[in-house]
Coordinates of C-alpha atoms in Angstrom, one line a residue:
X1 CA -8.5 13.8 -2.9
X2 CA -5.9 11.1 -0.7
X3 CA -6.0 7.7 -1.6
X4 CA -4.4 5.2 0.5
X5 CA -2.5 2.1 -1.4
X6 CA -2.5 -1.6 0.5
X7 CA -0.3 -3.9 -0.9
X8 CA -0.9 -7.9 0.1
X9 CA 1.9 -9.7 -1.3
X10 CA 3.2 -13.2 0.7
X11 CA 6.3 -12.6 2.4
X12 CA 9.4 -14.4 0.8
X13 CA 11.9 -15.9 1.8
X14 CA 14.5 -14.2 0.3
X15 CA 14.9 -10.3 0.8
X16 CA 13.7 -7.7 -2.7
X17 CA 16.7 -7.5 -4.9
X18 CA 18.9 -3.8 -4.6
X19 CA 17.4 -3.7 -7.8
X20 CA 13.7 -3.1 -6.4
X21 CA 15.3 -1.2 -3.5
X22 CA 16.5 2.0 -5.2
X23 CA 13.8 1.8 -8.0
X24 CA 11.4 2.1 -4.7
X25 CA 13.6 4.4 -3.5
X26 CA 13.3 7.3 -7.5
X27 CA 9.7 6.4 -7.2
X28 CA 9.3 7.6 -3.5
X29 CA 11.0 10.3 -4.5
X30 CA 9.0 10.5 -8.2
X31 CA 5.9 10.7 -6.3
X32 CA 6.6 13.2 -3.0
X33 CA 9.0 15.6 -5.6
X34 CA 4.9 15.7 -7.2
X35 CA 3.0 16.6 -4.6
X36 CA 1.2 13.5 -4.5
X37 CA 3.1 11.0 -1.9
X38 CA 1.8 12.3 1.6
X39 CA 3.4 9.1 3.4
X40 CA 4.4 5.5 2.6
X41 CA 5.9 2.6 5.1
X42 CA 6.7 -1.2 5.8
X43 CA 4.5 -3.2 7.6
X44 CA 5.5 -5.4 10.1
X45 CA 4.0 -9.4 9.5
X46 CA 0.7 -10.0 10.9
X47 CA 2.9 -12.2 14.5
X48 CA 2.8 -8.0 15.5
X49 CA -0.8 -7.5 15.4
X50 CA -4.7 -7.3 16.7
X51 CA -7.7 -7.5 15.7
X52 CA -10.3 -5.8 17.2
X53 CA -13.9 -6.3 16.5
X54 CA -16.7 -6.5 17.8
X55 CA -19.5 -9.2 17.2
X56 CA -23.0 -10.1 19.3
X57 CA -22.0 -6.6 21.2
X58 CA -19.2 -7.7 22.8
X59 CA -15.5 -7.2 21.9
X60 CA -12.5 -9.4 20.8
X61 CA -8.7 -8.8 20.9
X62 CA -7.3 -11.6 19.3
X63 CA -3.5 -11.2 18.5
X64 CA -1.4 -12.4 15.6
X65 CA -0.2 -14.3 13.5
X66 CA -3.0 -14.6 11.4
X67 CA -3.2 -17.9 9.5
X68 CA -3.7 -15.6 5.7
X69 CA -1.3 -16.6 3.4
X70 CA -0.8 -13.1 2.2
X71 CA -0.3 -10.0 4.3
X72 CA -0.6 -6.8 4.1
X73 CA 3.2 -5.8 3.2
X74 CA 3.4 -2.1 3.2
X75 CA 0.6 1.2 2.5
X76 CA 0.9 4.6 0.6
X77 CA -0.8 7.2 0.7
X78 CA -1.7 9.8 -2.0
X79 CA -2.8 13.3 -2.0
X80 CA -3.9 13.5 -6.5
X81 CA -6.6 15.4 -7.8
X82 CA -8.4 11.5 -8.7
X83 CA -8.7 7.6 -8.5
X84 CA -7.3 7.7 -11.7
X85 CA -4.1 9.4 -10.6
X86 CA -3.7 7.2 -7.8
X87 CA -4.0 4.4 -9.2
X88 CA -1.4 5.1 -12.0
X89 CA 1.1 6.0 -8.8
X90 CA 0.0 2.5 -7.5
X91 CA 0.3 0.6 -11.0
X92 CA 4.3 2.0 -11.5
X93 CA 4.7 0.8 -7.8
X94 CA 3.1 -3.3 -8.9
X95 CA 5.7 -2.5 -12.3
X96 CA 9.1 -1.8 -10.4
X97 CA 8.0 -5.0 -7.9
X98 CA 7.2 -6.9 -11.3
X99 CA 10.4 -5.8 -13.6
X100 CA 12.9 -6.5 -10.7
X101 CA 12.0 -9.2 -8.5
X102 CA 11.1 -12.9 -10.8
X103 CA 9.0 -14.5 -9.3
X104 CA 7.0 -11.7 -6.4
X105 CA 3.4 -12.0 -6.5
X106 CA 0.7 -9.6 -4.8
X107 CA -2.4 -7.0 -5.2
X108 CA -3.1 -3.7 -4.1
X109 CA -6.5 -1.9 -3.0
X110 CA -6.3 1.7 -3.8
X111 CA -9.1 3.1 -1.4
X112 CA -10.4 6.9 -1.3
X113 CA -9.8 8.3 2.3
X114 CA -13.2 10.3 2.9
X115 CA -12.9 13.8 2.7
X116 CA -14.2 17.1 3.2
X117 CA -15.8 17.2 -0.8
X118 CA -18.1 13.8 0.7
X119 CA -19.6 15.1 3.4
X120 CA -21.0 19.4 0.8
X121 CA -24.3 19.0 1.0
X122 CA -26.0 18.5 -2.3
X123 CA -25.4 21.7 -4.7

């Protein structure tokens, strides 16, 4: 099963500590070597984004930046046995932020990516 973890945080005014970046690289290597990590990347600020919506039968496009204090700043896609394993990898990622970047705050959403198992005929 695939899960995507979306990291939301306030963009800090200081760069991440080098120790944090090293820990993130090591964690990514561990997740890749285990076969769990499919893809990951940082995301640009919302100034480079757009929202496309439909309301009242009309299509709208709104260019960023958006007013939210927190932005989605990165993602990771995991191919794992279950939600608990996706949550464990995401928790490890959040733990290194907590431990190595004092004062940093954020949260990750862990969402299941729909797959063939979600459309299997009932047994």
